[in-house]
Coordinates of C-alpha atoms in Angstrom, one line a residue:
X30 CA 63.5 89.2 46.9
X31 CA 63.1 92.2 44.7
X32 CA 59.9 92.4 42.7
X33 CA 59.0 95.1 40.3
X34 CA 55.5 96.1 39.2
X35 CA 54.4 95.9 35.5
X36 CA 51.1 97.0 34.1
X37 CA 49.9 94.8 31.4
X38 CA 46.7 95.6 29.4
X39 CA 45.2 92.4 28.0
X40 CA 43.3 92.1 24.7
X41 CA 40.0 92.9 26.4
X42 CA 41.4 96.2 27.7
X43 CA 41.8 95.1 31.3
X44 CA 44.9 96.3 33.0
X45 CA 46.7 93.8 35.3
X46 CA 49.2 95.0 37.9
X47 CA 51.8 92.2 37.9
X48 CA 54.5 91.6 40.4
X49 CA 57.6 90.3 38.5
X50 CA 60.7 88.9 40.2
X51 CA 64.0 90.4 39.0
X52 CA 66.1 87.6 40.5
X53 CA 64.8 84.6 38.4
X54 CA 66.1 85.5 35.0
X55 CA 62.6 85.6 33.6
X56 CA 61.5 87.6 30.6
X57 CA 58.2 89.4 30.0
X58 CA 56.7 86.5 28.0
X59 CA 57.3 84.1 30.9
X60 CA 55.8 86.5 33.4
X61 CA 52.7 86.8 31.3
X62 CA 52.4 83.1 31.1
X63 CA 53.0 82.7 34.8
X64 CA 50.0 85.0 35.4
X65 CA 48.0 83.1 32.8
X66 CA 47.6 86.0 30.5
X67 CA 46.8 85.0 26.9
X68 CA 50.4 84.8 25.6
X69 CA 51.3 81.7 23.8
X70 CA 55.1 81.9 23.4
X71 CA 54.9 79.1 20.9
X72 CA 58.6 79.1 20.2
X73 CA 59.7 79.1 23.8
X74 CA 61.3 82.5 23.8
X75 CA 63.6 82.2 20.7
X76 CA 62.1 85.2 18.9
X77 CA 60.8 82.7 16.2
X78 CA 57.1 83.5 16.5
X79 CA 55.3 86.7 17.4
X80 CA 52.8 85.3 19.8
X81 CA 54.3 87.4 22.6
X82 CA 54.3 90.7 20.7
X83 CA 53.4 93.6 22.9
X84 CA 53.2 97.4 22.7
X85 CA 55.4 99.4 25.1
X86 CA 53.3 102.2 26.4
X87 CA 55.6 103.7 29.0
X88 CA 58.9 105.6 28.4
X89 CA 61.3 102.9 29.7
X90 CA 64.8 102.3 28.4
X91 CA 64.6 98.8 27.0
X92 CA 67.4 96.5 25.7
X93 CA 68.2 97.1 22.1
X94 CA 66.3 95.0 19.7
X95 CA 68.4 92.1 18.3
X96 CA 68.4 91.0 14.7
X97 CA 66.2 88.0 15.4
X98 CA 63.5 90.1 17.0
X99 CA 63.8 92.7 14.3
X100 CA 63.3 90.2 11.5
X101 CA 60.4 88.5 13.3
X102 CA 58.6 91.8 13.8
X103 CA 59.1 92.6 10.2
X104 CA 56.9 89.5 9.3
X105 CA 54.4 89.8 12.2
X106 CA 50.9 91.2 12.1
X107 CA 49.7 94.4 13.9
X108 CA 53.2 95.7 14.3
X109 CA 53.5 99.3 15.6
X110 CA 56.5 101.5 16.2
X111 CA 56.4 100.5 19.9
X112 CA 56.1 96.8 19.2
X113 CA 58.5 94.4 21.0
X114 CA 58.6 90.7 21.6
X115 CA 58.0 89.9 25.3
X116 CA 60.5 87.0 25.2
X117 CA 63.3 89.5 24.4
X118 CA 62.7 91.7 27.4
X119 CA 64.4 90.5 30.5
X120 CA 62.9 91.5 33.8
X121 CA 65.3 93.9 35.5
X122 CA 64.9 96.4 38.3
X123 CA 65.0 99.2 35.8
X124 CA 61.7 98.1 34.3
X125 CA 59.7 98.9 37.5
X126 CA 56.5 100.6 36.4
X127 CA 56.7 99.3 32.8
X128 CA 53.4 99.5 31.0
X129 CA 52.6 97.3 28.0
X130 CA 49.6 96.2 26.0
X131 CA 49.3 92.7 24.5
X132 CA 49.1 92.9 20.7
X133 CA 46.1 91.3 19.0
X134 CA 46.4 87.6 18.1
X135 CA 47.2 87.2 14.4

């Protein structure tokens, strides 16, 4: 069992140290939901809503943004240069130590 640690700052500014499994094909949105953080994931991880938008605070190499994610973020609120959709970030060993902040709800 290989878990990685992710730091997630919620909308109240509280930082949660989360243990995320790398062997269950989960993404960042699913991990947030598993820990009952306030991430809706209304579309079920299809990059069709921006309810799992987060800001990447650490300097990790992330998978390249796909067209669906790019288009969704173009329409979302509170988008920053470091915005990503959590559902589009698979949990991999390379993400150990990742730091993100949940974007405000629109």
